[in-house]
Tab-separated table of C-alpha atoms (C1' of nucleotides) in Angstrom:
chain	number	residue	atom	x	y	z
A	15	MET	CA	102.250	-145.723	-55.973
A	16	LYS	CA	101.415	-142.191	-56.920
A	17	ILE	CA	98.159	-141.531	-58.717
A	18	GLN	CA	100.027	-140.105	-61.653
A	19	GLU	CA	102.080	-143.260	-62.081
A	20	LYS	CA	98.994	-145.370	-61.718
A	21	LEU	CA	97.237	-143.481	-64.489
A	22	ASN	CA	100.176	-143.896	-66.844
A	23	LEU	CA	100.479	-147.544	-65.954
A	24	LEU	CA	96.791	-148.028	-66.680
A	25	TYR	CA	97.373	-146.894	-70.222
A	26	LYS	CA	100.350	-149.214	-70.582
A	27	LEU	CA	98.229	-152.133	-69.439
A	28	LEU	CA	95.461	-151.277	-71.839
A	29	ASP	CA	97.895	-150.765	-74.688
A	30	ASN	CA	99.525	-154.124	-73.994
A	31	PHE	CA	96.136	-155.751	-73.939
A	32	TYR	CA	94.514	-154.132	-76.962
A	33	GLY	CA	97.338	-152.635	-78.988
A	34	ASP	CA	96.510	-150.036	-81.600
A	35	LEU	CA	92.734	-149.934	-81.944
A	36	LYS	CA	93.039	-147.571	-84.889
A	37	TRP	CA	90.508	-145.053	-83.767
A	38	TRP	CA	88.502	-143.308	-85.109
A	39	PRO	CA	87.240	-145.787	-87.726
A	40	ALA	CA	86.475	-143.364	-90.567
A	41	GLU	CA	87.815	-142.550	-94.000
A	42	THR	CA	87.799	-138.771	-93.672
A	43	PRO	CA	87.801	-136.124	-90.933
A	44	PHE	CA	84.295	-135.138	-91.999
A	45	GLU	CA	83.112	-138.691	-91.534
A	46	VAL	CA	84.483	-138.557	-87.984
A	47	CYS	CA	82.301	-135.533	-87.295
A	48	VAL	CA	79.130	-137.092	-88.631
A	49	GLY	CA	79.907	-140.293	-86.775
A	50	ALA	CA	80.475	-138.349	-83.558
A	51	ILE	CA	76.981	-136.903	-83.781
A	52	LEU	CA	75.403	-140.199	-84.783
A	53	THR	CA	76.987	-142.143	-81.953
A	54	GLN	CA	75.522	-140.004	-79.203
A	55	ASN	CA	74.066	-142.447	-76.703
A	56	THR	CA	73.992	-145.099	-79.388
A	57	ASN	CA	75.680	-148.384	-80.085
A	58	TRP	CA	78.385	-148.068	-82.729
A	59	THR	CA	77.040	-150.958	-84.801
A	60	ASN	CA	73.867	-148.963	-85.313
A	61	VAL	CA	75.914	-145.962	-86.349
A	62	GLU	CA	77.747	-148.072	-88.911
A	63	LYS	CA	74.468	-148.900	-90.591
A	64	ALA	CA	73.582	-145.228	-90.839
A	65	ILE	CA	77.028	-144.315	-92.193
A	66	LYS	CA	76.779	-147.126	-94.705
A	67	ASN	CA	73.455	-145.771	-95.938
A	68	LEU	CA	74.978	-142.342	-96.412
A	69	LYS	CA	78.067	-143.690	-98.153
A	70	GLU	CA	76.076	-145.813	-100.562
A	71	LYS	CA	74.400	-142.682	-101.822
A	72	ASN	CA	77.632	-140.706	-101.785
A	73	LEU	CA	76.159	-138.261	-99.316
A	74	LEU	CA	79.037	-137.993	-96.895
A	75	THR	CA	80.024	-134.426	-97.746
A	76	TYR	CA	78.785	-131.224	-96.164
A	77	LYS	CA	77.395	-130.009	-99.495
A	78	LYS	CA	75.316	-133.096	-100.149
A	79	LEU	CA	74.032	-133.135	-96.606
A	80	ILE	CA	72.985	-129.497	-96.856
A	81	GLU	CA	71.127	-130.190	-100.071
A	82	ILE	CA	69.398	-133.356	-98.993
A	83	ASP	CA	65.813	-133.214	-97.812
A	84	THR	CA	65.666	-133.496	-94.028
A	85	GLU	CA	63.026	-136.204	-94.112
A	86	GLN	CA	65.165	-138.296	-96.417
A	87	LEU	CA	68.161	-137.782	-94.166
A	88	LYS	CA	66.090	-139.014	-91.240
A	89	ARG	CA	65.228	-142.188	-93.114
A	90	LEU	CA	68.861	-142.868	-93.952
A	91	ILE	CA	70.179	-142.423	-90.431
A	92	LYS	CA	67.234	-144.128	-88.785
A	93	PRO	CA	69.207	-147.172	-87.596
A	94	ALA	CA	71.311	-144.897	-85.372
A	95	GLY	CA	68.263	-143.900	-83.339
A	96	PHE	CA	67.175	-140.413	-82.203
A	97	TYR	CA	67.024	-139.680	-85.894
A	98	ASN	CA	64.885	-136.546	-85.629
A	99	GLN	CA	67.406	-134.772	-83.412
A	100	LYS	CA	70.424	-136.181	-85.174
A	101	ALA	CA	69.252	-135.159	-88.627
A	102	GLU	CA	68.839	-131.608	-87.357
A	103	ARG	CA	72.229	-131.685	-85.647
A	104	ILE	CA	73.959	-132.921	-88.793
A	105	LYS	CA	72.265	-130.157	-90.783
A	106	ILE	CA	73.402	-127.537	-88.293
A	107	PHE	CA	76.937	-128.891	-88.327
A	108	CYS	CA	77.135	-128.885	-92.130
A	109	ASP	CA	75.806	-125.369	-92.212
A	110	PHE	CA	78.599	-124.404	-89.826
A	111	VAL	CA	81.220	-126.047	-92.068
A	112	ASP	CA	79.808	-124.210	-95.052
A	113	LYS	CA	79.408	-120.753	-93.552
A	114	LYS	CA	82.205	-120.553	-90.963
A	115	LEU	CA	84.854	-122.961	-92.215
A	116	ASP	CA	84.815	-122.288	-95.904
A	117	GLY	CA	83.655	-125.823	-96.538
A	118	ASP	CA	86.640	-127.464	-94.887
A	119	ILE	CA	86.483	-128.860	-91.380
A	120	LEU	CA	90.282	-128.738	-91.277
A	121	SER	CA	90.040	-124.950	-91.269
A	122	LEU	CA	89.458	-125.312	-87.554
A	123	LYS	CA	93.143	-126.116	-87.234
A	124	LYS	CA	93.924	-122.465	-87.826
A	125	PHE	CA	92.380	-121.635	-84.477
A	126	SER	CA	93.723	-122.325	-81.024
A	127	ILE	CA	92.372	-125.468	-79.433
A	128	GLU	CA	90.356	-123.391	-76.985
A	129	ASP	CA	88.752	-121.307	-79.731
A	130	ALA	CA	88.060	-124.324	-81.927
A	131	ARG	CA	86.411	-126.075	-78.985
A	132	GLU	CA	84.344	-123.014	-78.204
A	133	MET	CA	83.112	-122.838	-81.790
A	134	LEU	CA	82.068	-126.469	-81.805
A	135	LEU	CA	80.365	-126.219	-78.432
A	136	SER	CA	78.307	-123.281	-79.614
A	137	LEU	CA	76.559	-125.574	-82.099
A	138	LYS	CA	73.260	-127.011	-80.985
A	139	GLY	CA	73.724	-130.748	-80.616
A	140	VAL	CA	77.462	-130.652	-79.993
A	141	GLY	CA	78.390	-131.155	-76.360
A	142	LYS	CA	81.743	-131.722	-74.743
A	143	GLU	CA	82.309	-135.315	-75.743
A	144	THR	CA	81.251	-134.769	-79.332
A	145	ALA	CA	83.368	-131.626	-79.611
A	146	ASP	CA	86.417	-133.284	-78.094
A	147	SER	CA	86.033	-136.362	-80.277
A	148	ILE	CA	86.047	-134.109	-83.324
A	149	LEU	CA	89.027	-132.134	-82.047
A	150	LEU	CA	91.066	-135.243	-81.268
A	151	TYR	CA	90.125	-137.688	-83.995
A	152	ALA	CA	89.248	-135.436	-86.917
A	153	LEU	CA	91.634	-132.545	-86.301
A	154	ASP	CA	94.530	-134.076	-84.365
A	155	PHE	CA	94.283	-131.619	-81.511
A	156	LYS	CA	95.778	-133.169	-78.392
A	157	ILE	CA	92.770	-133.273	-76.101
A	158	PHE	CA	91.438	-136.123	-74.003
A	159	VAL	CA	87.928	-137.404	-74.620
A	160	VAL	CA	86.001	-138.247	-71.469
A	161	ASP	CA	82.857	-140.293	-71.248
A	162	ALA	CA	80.854	-142.185	-68.668
A	163	TYR	CA	83.126	-145.192	-69.132
A	164	THR	CA	86.212	-143.151	-68.340
A	165	MET	CA	84.924	-141.855	-65.034
A	166	ARG	CA	83.662	-145.280	-64.051
A	167	LEU	CA	86.943	-146.953	-64.887
A	168	PHE	CA	89.040	-144.334	-63.109
A	169	LYS	CA	86.985	-144.803	-59.995
A	170	ARG	CA	87.261	-148.587	-60.090
A	171	TYR	CA	90.977	-148.453	-60.600
A	172	GLY	CA	91.372	-145.902	-57.902
A	173	VAL	CA	92.878	-143.063	-59.863
A	174	GLY	CA	90.186	-140.590	-58.915
A	175	ASP	CA	86.467	-140.324	-58.292
A	176	TYR	CA	85.183	-137.940	-60.937
A	177	ASP	CA	81.576	-137.211	-61.737
A	178	ASN	CA	82.415	-134.145	-63.742
A	179	TYR	CA	83.649	-134.030	-67.329
A	180	ASP	CA	85.933	-131.023	-66.991
A	181	LYS	CA	87.619	-132.159	-63.801
A	182	CYS	CA	88.251	-135.620	-65.205
A	183	GLN	CA	89.671	-134.202	-68.417
A	184	ASP	CA	91.835	-131.781	-66.509
A	185	PHE	CA	93.197	-134.628	-64.413
A	186	VAL	CA	94.297	-136.525	-67.523
A	187	HIS	CA	95.769	-133.436	-69.163
A	188	LYS	CA	97.879	-132.773	-66.100
A	189	ASN	CA	98.984	-136.309	-65.375
A	190	PHE	CA	98.973	-138.445	-68.503
A	191	ARG	CA	102.296	-138.398	-70.329
A	192	GLY	CA	101.099	-139.402	-73.740
A	193	ASP	CA	101.567	-138.131	-77.265
A	194	LEU	CA	98.757	-137.524	-79.731
A	195	TYR	CA	98.512	-141.171	-80.725
A	196	GLU	CA	98.396	-142.253	-77.121
A	197	TYR	CA	95.645	-139.757	-76.349
A	198	LYS	CA	93.648	-141.315	-79.150
A	199	ASN	CA	94.316	-144.880	-78.196
A	200	PHE	CA	93.782	-144.340	-74.458
A	201	HIS	CA	90.185	-143.306	-74.972
A	202	ALA	CA	89.686	-146.075	-77.522
A	203	CYS	CA	91.009	-148.697	-75.113
A	204	ILE	CA	88.803	-147.445	-72.297
A	205	VAL	CA	85.709	-147.745	-74.471
A	206	GLU	CA	86.764	-151.148	-75.740
A	207	LEU	CA	87.412	-152.393	-72.221
A	208	CYS	CA	84.207	-151.082	-70.720
A	209	LYS	CA	82.091	-152.345	-73.587
A	210	SER	CA	83.184	-155.860	-72.782
A	211	TYR	CA	82.824	-155.417	-69.053
A	212	CYS	CA	80.003	-157.416	-67.591
A	213	LYS	CA	79.269	-157.936	-63.924
A	214	LYS	CA	78.061	-161.437	-64.470
A	215	LYS	CA	80.999	-162.796	-66.380
A	216	PRO	CA	83.761	-163.646	-63.904
A	217	LEU	CA	86.582	-163.420	-66.390
A	218	CYS	CA	85.727	-160.553	-68.645
A	219	ASN	CA	88.492	-158.314	-69.884
A	220	PHE	CA	88.083	-155.941	-66.986
A	221	CYS	CA	88.699	-158.686	-64.471
A	222	ILE	CA	91.682	-160.051	-66.347
A	223	LEU	CA	93.167	-156.592	-66.474
A	224	LYS	CA	92.401	-155.943	-62.863
A	225	LYS	CA	94.164	-159.090	-61.771
A	226	TYR	CA	97.086	-158.229	-63.954
A	227	CYS	CA	97.010	-154.730	-62.616
A	228	ASN	CA	96.918	-155.725	-58.966
A	229	LYS	CA	99.732	-158.163	-59.476
A	230	ASN	CA	101.936	-155.595	-61.078
A	231	ILE	CA	101.045	-152.506	-59.125
A	232	GLU	CA	100.752	-153.444	-55.515
B	80	DA	C1'	61.312	-159.171	-72.252
B	81	DG	C1'	63.970	-155.651	-70.644
B	82	DC	C1'	68.131	-153.178	-70.502
B	83	DC	C1'	71.667	-150.699	-72.652
B	84	DA	C1'	74.434	-148.067	-76.187
B	85	DG	C1'	81.143	-144.096	-77.626
B	86	DG	C1'	75.058	-137.636	-75.288
B	87	DC	C1'	72.668	-133.525	-75.541
B	88	DC	C1'	68.919	-130.227	-74.862
B	89	DT	C1'	65.161	-128.397	-72.288
B	90	DG	C1'	62.742	-127.123	-68.300
B	91	DC	C1'	62.602	-127.180	-63.859
B	92	DC	C1'	64.566	-125.986	-59.132
C	16	DG	C1'	74.738	-125.276	-61.805
C	17	DG	C1'	72.802	-129.651	-60.902
C	18	DC	C1'	69.247	-132.990	-62.311
C	19	DA	C1'	65.236	-135.604	-64.248
C	20	DG	C1'	62.902	-136.505	-68.599
C	21	DG	C1'	62.799	-137.096	-73.466
C	22	DC	C1'	64.727	-138.743	-77.592
C	23	DA	C1'	64.545	-144.235	-80.787
C	24	DT	C1'	66.862	-148.025	-82.870
C	25	DG	C1'	68.908	-152.778	-82.760
C	26	DG	C1'	71.552	-156.447	-80.103
C	27	DC	C1'	71.945	-159.411	-76.387
DNA sequence: AGCCAGGCCTGCC
DNA sequence: GGCAGGCATGGC
């Protein structure tokens, strides 16, 4: 089977297994952005606590987050870890929304995907995965989000051995026949699958899928 | 008790 | 342009 077919089949398997994971779990595009920064190298359950703290005080707008004292912001997002860096990154991001986007993150939709990505990447604290998560889940740009899970999974399934974000993303862009929703759910399924993957458990989701996969592919 | 989580920046080379 | 080291909390 061709690699391209294998990649598309992988998504079908995941979609059959998990269905619509309804990513990103957030009420507004702005919340997606804040969540994307907070979740950097951090368990999502910890991020939820931080988001909850912000919501309880009605602080989840760029204006409120610009106004708030940085030390107080640090206390509120503390559960998400790396709170010193993340507080600064959130401040920088909100400043960007205020000064460059006229207060509306959706203004980025006026730009080409390349330009919008460039603008996000220029912000300190926004790397490729964070930028792409914002582009895909907050702005509905059709771009594939790569992470460590993705490259690991692709290697294990034998659809390519990538150790490089751009090359892996490029591979998906060229070979995955999915619409916007499927781009969103593909990444979500990969994360969901890999989170539950454990070497010690013989019948974790990964193994079940792999068996299913082997049976139906080869 | 130790390892990991939905990364990114800096400072080296 | 690649790569270690630092950042910090909470769950298992």
